[in-house]
Tab-separated table of C-alpha atoms in Angstrom:
chain	number	residue	atom	x	y	z
I	26	UNK	CA	9.291	0.531	21.891
I	27	UNK	CA	9.840	3.653	19.862
I	28	UNK	CA	13.623	3.871	19.998
I	29	UNK	CA	15.842	0.864	19.433
I	30	UNK	CA	19.615	1.051	19.671
I	31	UNK	CA	22.178	-1.535	18.647
I	32	UNK	CA	25.905	-1.434	18.130
I	33	UNK	CA	28.500	-3.403	16.228
I	34	UNK	CA	32.150	-3.355	15.201
I	35	UNK	CA	33.465	-3.724	11.678
I	36	UNK	CA	36.967	-4.115	10.375
I	37	UNK	CA	37.825	-3.749	6.748
I	38	UNK	CA	39.532	-6.494	4.807
I	39	UNK	CA	41.078	-3.730	2.774
I	40	UNK	CA	43.871	-1.552	4.072
I	41	UNK	CA	44.433	1.012	5.322
I	42	UNK	CA	41.583	1.607	7.689
I	43	UNK	CA	40.993	1.206	11.397
I	44	UNK	CA	38.121	-0.709	12.944
I	45	UNK	CA	35.022	1.429	13.310
I	46	UNK	CA	31.948	1.109	15.512
I	47	UNK	CA	28.400	1.467	14.268
I	48	UNK	CA	25.444	2.503	16.427
I	49	UNK	CA	21.938	2.334	15.000
I	50	UNK	CA	18.970	4.252	16.405
I	51	UNK	CA	15.499	3.419	15.085
I	52	UNK	CA	12.756	6.000	15.593
I	53	UNK	CA	9.180	4.766	15.116
I	54	UNK	CA	6.508	6.787	13.255
I	55	UNK	CA	4.816	7.789	16.503
I	56	UNK	CA	7.901	9.843	17.431
I	57	UNK	CA	9.138	10.759	13.952
I	58	UNK	CA	7.134	13.991	13.858
I	59	UNK	CA	9.081	15.369	16.818
I	60	UNK	CA	12.479	14.616	15.263
I	61	UNK	CA	14.152	17.689	13.707
I	62	UNK	CA	15.255	17.648	10.079
I	63	UNK	CA	18.630	16.023	9.698
I	64	UNK	CA	20.281	19.215	8.429
I	65	UNK	CA	19.093	21.046	11.544
I	66	UNK	CA	21.223	18.795	13.747
I	67	UNK	CA	24.690	20.232	14.250
I	68	UNK	CA	27.603	18.000	13.322
I	69	UNK	CA	30.691	17.799	15.598
I	70	UNK	CA	33.987	19.120	14.287
I	71	UNK	CA	35.631	16.706	11.900
I	72	UNK	CA	32.469	14.647	11.423
I	73	UNK	CA	30.832	13.816	8.082
I	74	UNK	CA	27.055	13.760	7.548
I	75	UNK	CA	24.950	12.047	4.893
I	76	UNK	CA	21.212	11.356	4.519
I	77	UNK	CA	19.459	8.941	2.141
I	78	UNK	CA	15.907	7.628	1.624
I	79	UNK	CA	14.915	4.516	3.535
I	80	UNK	CA	12.624	1.804	2.184
I	81	UNK	CA	12.679	-1.511	4.056
I	82	UNK	CA	10.489	-4.595	3.524
I	83	UNK	CA	10.335	-7.750	5.629
I	84	UNK	CA	8.292	-10.912	5.109
I	85	UNK	CA	7.395	-12.692	8.350
I	86	UNK	CA	5.569	-15.528	6.602
I	87	UNK	CA	1.987	-14.431	7.182
I	88	UNK	CA	2.588	-10.662	7.133
I	89	UNK	CA	4.800	-8.094	5.474
I	90	UNK	CA	6.235	-5.024	7.210
I	91	UNK	CA	7.080	-2.027	5.043
I	92	UNK	CA	8.875	0.986	6.462
I	93	UNK	CA	9.538	4.341	4.746
I	94	UNK	CA	11.591	7.272	6.005
I	95	UNK	CA	15.158	8.542	5.915
I	96	UNK	CA	18.474	7.201	7.131
I	97	UNK	CA	20.954	9.645	8.651
I	98	UNK	CA	24.656	8.802	8.737
I	99	UNK	CA	27.149	10.596	10.954
I	100	UNK	CA	30.791	9.492	10.975
I	101	UNK	CA	33.054	11.113	13.582
I	102	UNK	CA	36.733	11.925	13.060
I	103	UNK	CA	37.707	8.626	14.707
I	104	UNK	CA	35.315	6.724	12.379
I	105	UNK	CA	32.717	6.135	15.079
I	106	UNK	CA	29.547	5.832	13.041
I	107	UNK	CA	25.969	6.556	14.055
I	108	UNK	CA	23.013	5.584	11.871
I	109	UNK	CA	19.608	7.052	12.704
I	110	UNK	CA	16.669	5.449	10.907
I	111	UNK	CA	13.659	7.767	11.099
I	112	UNK	CA	10.628	5.717	10.022
I	113	UNK	CA	7.865	8.095	8.959
I	114	UNK	CA	5.490	5.478	7.592
I	115	UNK	CA	5.018	1.864	8.710
I	116	UNK	CA	2.580	-0.499	6.988
I	117	UNK	CA	1.600	-4.053	7.922
I	118	UNK	CA	0.012	-6.228	5.231
I	119	UNK	CA	-1.050	-9.822	4.778
I	120	UNK	CA	1.476	-11.838	2.785
I	121	UNK	CA	0.326	-14.153	0.040
I	122	UNK	CA	1.082	-15.559	-3.381
I	123	UNK	CA	-0.701	-15.240	-6.714
I	124	UNK	CA	0.042	-16.212	-10.320
I	125	UNK	CA	1.418	-12.670	-10.697
I	126	UNK	CA	3.885	-13.185	-7.821
I	127	UNK	CA	3.967	-12.246	-4.114
I	128	UNK	CA	1.028	-10.183	-2.864
I	129	UNK	CA	0.507	-7.666	-0.075
I	130	UNK	CA	-3.158	-7.202	0.838
I	131	UNK	CA	-5.246	-5.663	3.626
I	132	UNK	CA	-2.829	-2.787	4.190
I	133	UNK	CA	-2.951	-0.928	7.478
I	134	UNK	CA	-0.685	1.801	8.766
I	135	UNK	CA	0.724	1.435	12.274
I	136	UNK	CA	2.363	3.961	14.637
I	137	UNK	CA	4.793	1.313	15.884
I	138	UNK	CA	5.494	-2.415	15.802
I	139	UNK	CA	7.536	-4.702	18.021
I	140	UNK	CA	9.239	-6.103	14.899
I	141	UNK	CA	10.549	-2.726	13.774
I	142	UNK	CA	14.109	-3.512	14.916
I	143	UNK	CA	14.034	-6.773	12.970
I	144	UNK	CA	12.696	-4.950	9.907
I	145	UNK	CA	15.654	-2.568	9.950
I	146	UNK	CA	18.263	-5.166	10.850
I	147	UNK	CA	19.410	-5.063	7.233
I	148	UNK	CA	20.514	-1.465	7.867
I	149	UNK	CA	23.344	-2.887	9.956
I	150	UNK	CA	24.027	-5.779	7.583
I	151	UNK	CA	24.368	-3.422	4.626
I	152	UNK	CA	27.090	-1.299	6.232
I	153	UNK	CA	30.030	-1.932	3.912
I	154	UNK	CA	33.472	-3.054	4.965
I	155	UNK	CA	34.905	0.272	4.027
I	156	UNK	CA	38.222	0.944	2.441
I	157	UNK	CA	37.782	4.678	3.057
I	158	UNK	CA	40.139	5.951	5.770
I	159	UNK	CA	38.394	9.302	6.346
I	160	UNK	CA	34.935	10.230	7.690
I	161	UNK	CA	33.703	11.780	4.425
I	162	UNK	CA	34.620	8.691	2.431
I	163	UNK	CA	33.152	6.261	4.939
I	164	UNK	CA	29.909	8.238	5.281
I	165	UNK	CA	29.612	8.425	1.496
I	166	UNK	CA	30.172	4.695	1.045
I	167	UNK	CA	27.561	3.806	3.664
I	168	UNK	CA	25.060	6.284	2.182
I	169	UNK	CA	25.512	4.943	-1.330
I	170	UNK	CA	25.007	1.342	-0.153
I	171	UNK	CA	21.819	2.287	1.698
I	172	UNK	CA	20.446	4.282	-1.248
I	173	UNK	CA	21.046	1.326	-3.542
I	174	UNK	CA	19.378	-1.032	-1.104
I	175	UNK	CA	16.278	1.175	-0.892
I	176	UNK	CA	16.132	1.365	-4.673
I	177	UNK	CA	16.171	-2.429	-4.855
I	178	UNK	CA	13.105	-2.545	-2.606
I	179	UNK	CA	10.991	-0.474	-5.017
I	180	UNK	CA	11.016	-3.473	-7.336
I	181	UNK	CA	9.148	-5.432	-4.679
I	182	UNK	CA	6.552	-2.665	-4.501
I	183	UNK	CA	6.047	-3.070	-8.249
I	184	UNK	CA	5.493	-6.797	-7.764
I	185	UNK	CA	2.864	-6.013	-5.121
I	186	UNK	CA	1.114	-3.762	-7.651
I	187	UNK	CA	1.068	-6.633	-10.132
I	188	UNK	CA	-0.574	-8.725	-7.437
I	189	UNK	CA	-3.248	-6.073	-6.856
I	190	UNK	CA	-3.916	-5.894	-10.593
I	191	UNK	CA	-4.353	-9.671	-10.703
I	192	UNK	CA	-6.595	-9.540	-7.637
I	193	UNK	CA	-8.733	-6.849	-9.258
I	194	UNK	CA	-9.049	-8.934	-12.410
I	195	UNK	CA	-10.013	-12.021	-10.393
I	196	UNK	CA	-12.627	-10.060	-8.422
I	197	UNK	CA	-14.366	-8.425	-11.379
I	198	UNK	CA	-17.182	-10.939	-11.002
I	199	UNK	CA	-16.973	-11.096	-7.214
I	200	UNK	CA	-18.540	-9.123	-4.393
I	201	UNK	CA	-18.401	-5.335	-4.192
I	202	UNK	CA	-16.911	-5.590	-0.708
I	203	UNK	CA	-13.881	-7.359	-2.190
I	204	UNK	CA	-13.413	-4.453	-4.596
I	205	UNK	CA	-13.563	-2.067	-1.656
I	206	UNK	CA	-10.646	-3.910	-0.062
I	207	UNK	CA	-8.654	-3.578	-3.289
I	208	UNK	CA	-9.451	0.140	-3.402
I	209	UNK	CA	-8.211	0.608	0.164
I	210	UNK	CA	-4.971	-1.277	-0.590
I	211	UNK	CA	-4.328	0.786	-3.722
I	212	UNK	CA	-4.776	4.025	-1.759
I	213	UNK	CA	-2.308	2.894	0.927
I	214	UNK	CA	0.240	1.791	-1.686
I	215	UNK	CA	-0.156	5.111	-3.489
I	216	UNK	CA	0.589	6.900	-0.222
I	217	UNK	CA	3.681	4.755	0.276
I	218	UNK	CA	5.198	5.379	-3.174
I	219	UNK	CA	4.467	9.097	-2.842
I	220	UNK	CA	6.378	9.240	0.434
I	221	UNK	CA	9.259	7.232	-1.054
I	222	UNK	CA	9.472	9.631	-4.013
I	223	UNK	CA	9.507	12.628	-1.658
I	224	UNK	CA	12.318	11.188	0.468
I	225	UNK	CA	14.370	10.288	-2.617
I	226	UNK	CA	13.800	13.702	-4.194
I	227	UNK	CA	15.052	15.498	-1.099
I	228	UNK	CA	18.125	13.276	-0.775
I	229	UNK	CA	19.028	13.748	-4.451
I	230	UNK	CA	18.531	17.510	-4.321
I	231	UNK	CA	20.779	17.808	-1.271
I	232	UNK	CA	23.505	15.545	-2.618
I	233	UNK	CA	22.805	12.969	0.107
I	234	UNK	CA	23.586	15.730	2.600
I	235	UNK	CA	27.136	16.339	1.430
I	236	UNK	CA	26.566	20.106	1.444
I	237	UNK	CA	26.514	20.126	5.264
I	238	UNK	CA	30.088	18.960	5.881
I	239	UNK	CA	31.667	19.080	2.392
I	240	UNK	CA	30.009	21.790	0.272
I	241	UNK	CA	32.777	21.620	-2.334
I	242	UNK	CA	31.963	17.962	-3.086
I	243	UNK	CA	28.270	18.813	-3.185
I	244	UNK	CA	28.769	21.555	-5.784
I	245	UNK	CA	31.142	19.390	-7.818
I	246	UNK	CA	28.526	16.654	-7.989
I	247	UNK	CA	25.827	19.146	-8.979
I	248	UNK	CA	27.964	20.339	-11.886
I	249	UNK	CA	28.129	16.735	-13.110
I	250	UNK	CA	24.324	16.774	-13.258
I	251	UNK	CA	24.098	20.248	-14.779
I	252	UNK	CA	27.187	21.622	-16.524
I	253	UNK	CA	25.542	25.051	-16.824
I	254	UNK	CA	26.017	25.692	-13.108
I	255	UNK	CA	28.859	28.092	-12.264
I	256	UNK	CA	32.080	26.638	-10.806
I	257	UNK	CA	32.538	26.859	-7.057
I	258	UNK	CA	35.766	27.170	-5.059
I	259	UNK	CA	37.285	23.801	-4.223
I	260	UNK	CA	34.868	21.839	-6.437
I	261	UNK	CA	37.584	20.697	-8.854
I	262	UNK	CA	39.765	19.442	-6.010
I	263	UNK	CA	36.790	17.671	-4.394
I	264	UNK	CA	36.018	15.909	-7.674
I	265	UNK	CA	39.446	14.260	-7.547
I	266	UNK	CA	38.934	12.616	-4.152
I	267	UNK	CA	38.792	8.824	-4.095
I	268	UNK	CA	35.229	8.685	-2.797
I	269	UNK	CA	33.717	11.324	-5.117
I	270	UNK	CA	32.604	8.734	-7.680
I	271	UNK	CA	30.795	6.918	-4.850
I	272	UNK	CA	28.994	10.144	-3.930
I	273	UNK	CA	27.930	10.637	-7.536
I	274	UNK	CA	26.723	7.020	-7.757
I	275	UNK	CA	24.737	7.403	-4.529
I	276	UNK	CA	22.995	10.566	-5.743
I	277	UNK	CA	22.147	8.821	-9.008
I	278	UNK	CA	20.649	5.950	-7.004
I	279	UNK	CA	18.428	8.467	-5.180
I	280	UNK	CA	17.335	10.013	-8.475
I	281	UNK	CA	16.606	6.581	-9.909
I	282	UNK	CA	14.530	5.713	-6.829
I	283	UNK	CA	12.619	8.980	-7.214
I	284	UNK	CA	11.930	8.216	-10.886
I	285	UNK	CA	10.822	4.631	-10.294
I	286	UNK	CA	8.578	5.578	-7.376
I	287	UNK	CA	7.156	8.460	-9.416
I	288	UNK	CA	6.371	6.064	-12.262
I	289	UNK	CA	4.385	3.875	-9.889
I	290	UNK	CA	2.091	6.728	-8.817
I	291	UNK	CA	0.177	7.140	-12.137
I	292	UNK	CA	-0.061	3.359	-12.482
I	293	UNK	CA	-1.678	3.130	-9.065
I	294	UNK	CA	-3.978	6.053	-9.837
I	295	UNK	CA	-5.115	4.294	-13.022
I	296	UNK	CA	-5.720	1.122	-11.043
I	297	UNK	CA	-7.661	3.136	-8.464
I	298	UNK	CA	-9.842	4.721	-11.153
I	299	UNK	CA	-10.519	1.339	-12.735
I	300	UNK	CA	-11.462	-0.294	-9.427
I	301	UNK	CA	-13.704	2.604	-8.371
I	302	UNK	CA	-15.434	2.665	-11.766
I	303	UNK	CA	-16.102	-1.068	-11.563
I	304	UNK	CA	-17.472	-0.737	-8.025
I	305	UNK	CA	-19.806	2.130	-8.993
I	306	UNK	CA	-20.989	0.270	-12.101
I	307	UNK	CA	-21.682	-2.848	-10.074
I	308	UNK	CA	-23.670	-0.908	-7.489
I	309	UNK	CA	-25.740	0.722	-10.237
I	310	UNK	CA	-26.361	-2.638	-11.874
I	311	UNK	CA	-27.445	-4.135	-8.549
I	312	UNK	CA	-29.885	-1.264	-7.989
I	313	UNK	CA	-31.285	-1.678	-11.498
I	314	UNK	CA	-31.745	-5.415	-10.976
I	315	UNK	CA	-33.533	-4.822	-7.678
I	316	UNK	CA	-35.906	-2.354	-9.303
I	317	UNK	CA	-36.693	-4.811	-12.110
I	318	UNK	CA	-37.331	-7.683	-9.700
I	319	UNK	CA	-39.470	-5.498	-7.449
I	320	UNK	CA	-41.566	-4.265	-10.402
I	321	UNK	CA	-42.141	-7.744	-11.807
I	322	UNK	CA	-42.975	-9.122	-8.373
I	323	UNK	CA	-45.416	-6.318	-7.637
I	324	UNK	CA	-47.309	-6.890	-10.877
I	325	UNK	CA	-47.343	-10.688	-10.791
I	326	UNK	CA	-48.198	-10.890	-7.108
I	327	UNK	CA	-50.526	-7.905	-7.005
I	328	UNK	CA	-52.983	-8.814	-9.791
I	329	UNK	CA	-54.210	-12.120	-8.238
I	330	UNK	CA	-54.440	-10.400	-4.873
I	331	UNK	CA	-56.640	-7.671	-6.383
I	332	UNK	CA	-58.870	-10.274	-8.028
I	333	UNK	CA	-59.249	-12.088	-4.716
I	334	UNK	CA	-60.076	-8.840	-2.990
I	335	UNK	CA	-62.607	-7.942	-5.709
I	336	UNK	CA	-64.673	-11.068	-5.097
I	337	UNK	CA	-64.347	-10.741	-1.327
I	338	UNK	CA	-62.374	-13.282	0.695
I	339	UNK	CA	-64.970	-13.518	3.471
I	340	UNK	CA	-66.448	-16.694	2.028
I	341	UNK	CA	-63.198	-18.601	2.279
I	342	UNK	CA	-62.116	-17.418	5.707
I	343	UNK	CA	-60.805	-18.840	7.892
I	344	UNK	CA	-58.489	-20.812	5.602
I	345	UNK	CA	-58.561	-24.543	5.966
I	346	UNK	CA	-57.151	-27.441	3.971
I	347	UNK	CA	-60.333	-27.658	1.936
I	348	UNK	CA	-60.462	-24.049	0.732
I	349	UNK	CA	-56.712	-23.209	0.564
I	350	UNK	CA	-56.933	-23.631	-3.191
I	351	UNK	CA	-57.639	-19.904	-3.423
I	352	UNK	CA	-53.941	-19.352	-2.611
I	353	UNK	CA	-52.814	-21.312	-5.682
I	354	UNK	CA	-53.068	-18.324	-8.112
I	355	UNK	CA	-50.948	-16.251	-5.786
I	356	UNK	CA	-48.347	-19.050	-5.492
I	357	UNK	CA	-48.247	-19.511	-9.273
I	358	UNK	CA	-47.900	-15.785	-9.811
I	359	UNK	CA	-45.106	-15.561	-7.235
I	360	UNK	CA	-43.250	-18.475	-8.832
I	361	UNK	CA	-43.599	-16.822	-12.219
I	362	UNK	CA	-42.176	-13.602	-10.790
I	363	UNK	CA	-39.152	-15.505	-9.425
I	364	UNK	CA	-38.580	-17.190	-12.801
I	365	UNK	CA	-38.796	-13.864	-14.608
I	366	UNK	CA	-36.291	-12.424	-12.133
I	367	UNK	CA	-33.925	-15.297	-12.960
I	368	UNK	CA	-34.014	-14.702	-16.721
I	369	UNK	CA	-33.624	-10.911	-16.518
I	370	UNK	CA	-30.387	-9.754	-18.183
I	371	UNK	CA	-27.368	-8.455	-16.287
I	372	UNK	CA	-25.761	-11.381	-14.431
I	373	UNK	CA	-24.101	-14.688	-15.220
I	374	UNK	CA	-25.381	-18.118	-14.209
I	375	UNK	CA	-24.416	-17.950	-10.537
I	376	UNK	CA	-25.842	-14.434	-10.213
I	377	UNK	CA	-29.145	-15.462	-11.814
I	378	UNK	CA	-29.449	-18.451	-9.501
I	379	UNK	CA	-28.867	-16.186	-6.523
I	380	UNK	CA	-31.402	-13.665	-7.816
I	381	UNK	CA	-34.009	-16.434	-8.349
I	382	UNK	CA	-33.402	-17.765	-4.841
I	383	UNK	CA	-33.881	-14.332	-3.274
I	384	UNK	CA	-37.081	-13.677	-5.254
I	385	UNK	CA	-38.477	-17.130	-4.418
I	386	UNK	CA	-37.697	-16.655	-0.740
I	387	UNK	CA	-39.539	-13.331	-0.770
I	388	UNK	CA	-42.585	-14.966	-2.433
I	389	UNK	CA	-42.641	-17.827	0.066
I	390	UNK	CA	-42.396	-15.379	2.952
I	391	UNK	CA	-45.385	-13.400	1.662
I	392	UNK	CA	-47.421	-16.596	1.168
I	393	UNK	CA	-46.637	-17.800	4.670
I	394	UNK	CA	-47.725	-14.458	6.110
I	395	UNK	CA	-50.917	-14.536	4.016
I	396	UNK	CA	-51.800	-18.124	4.989
I	397	UNK	CA	-51.095	-17.439	8.641
I	398	UNK	CA	-53.334	-14.396	8.613
I	399	UNK	CA	-56.063	-16.337	6.764
I	400	UNK	CA	-56.157	-19.121	9.320
I	401	UNK	CA	-56.408	-16.722	12.247
I	402	UNK	CA	-59.136	-14.467	10.891
I	403	UNK	CA	-62.788	-15.464	11.346
I	404	UNK	CA	-65.202	-13.037	9.665
I	405	UNK	CA	-68.275	-11.903	11.623
I	406	UNK	CA	-71.745	-11.288	10.122
């Protein structure tokens, strides 16, 4: 399901304000590309519009769902409220725990998920019991709450990065394929934080969308950020409204989210460079070890074979139990090659044992082939 709609009623405990209804539309990534920009949607007369970044995370026990996009708030003159969550990126990961904290591994991006409505259920829960009696105030209060909630989620993304760093450290002596999984996860997480930073940057630059329905408040808030900007008509009056401080706080939350997400990007890039360097180094070391083992095996196994060929093997063919002693030099040489392969530098104890086992298996295979051929061949005069 790409579009999910729910509705609710809220009544403030603070007076004066009337009960207001909230409708939530959730648009999945597979349809997000066809949705127009929020400022291209015309607002009805008397309505207030706001837009904030959206970052939602849900833990289902075995998996984590992470959604990124923007949340659009429209409050009509009668306080009817419509929230539109446009999810532009949806990731599903495996959930786990590590000494560094919760982990999110094996990231994959999805065009949709049946649990998307559950993921964004907190959008409804976070709608404040507003004390603002006008659409602009209510829209601003909801936007600020959602911006703050998204900023809180970036801390969880940081914890996931700590988990990836711990996983990389634990896998330094593991298989290259495990490093490849870490690399893929780092790339997906880097994409996520980049999208979060973009959404937060746009929301902060546009004053959470206040310029659409209240340009005076938008310009007043901009002058708080940069006093060098020229004054605009109505800005001073807008700065005295009861909800203006909430607007300013919401924009600051968006800027803080942009900063924190932007700080994660270079950290992830450094982690990506470290993981890729380790993977390349390990591949080069594996190739070097193979070349050394192959060279030693060729020399140790080839010299006895050349000696046997020099004196002609016709006299001992076909091989039988009584004359199989001619294979002993080859077996000794092959065993020596496997031992040399085990003591070559470059790996720890478990790696050397594995390298010895592979070399010994190769020697035994060659001996079996040689003995089989020797028993089947009968020379003719």
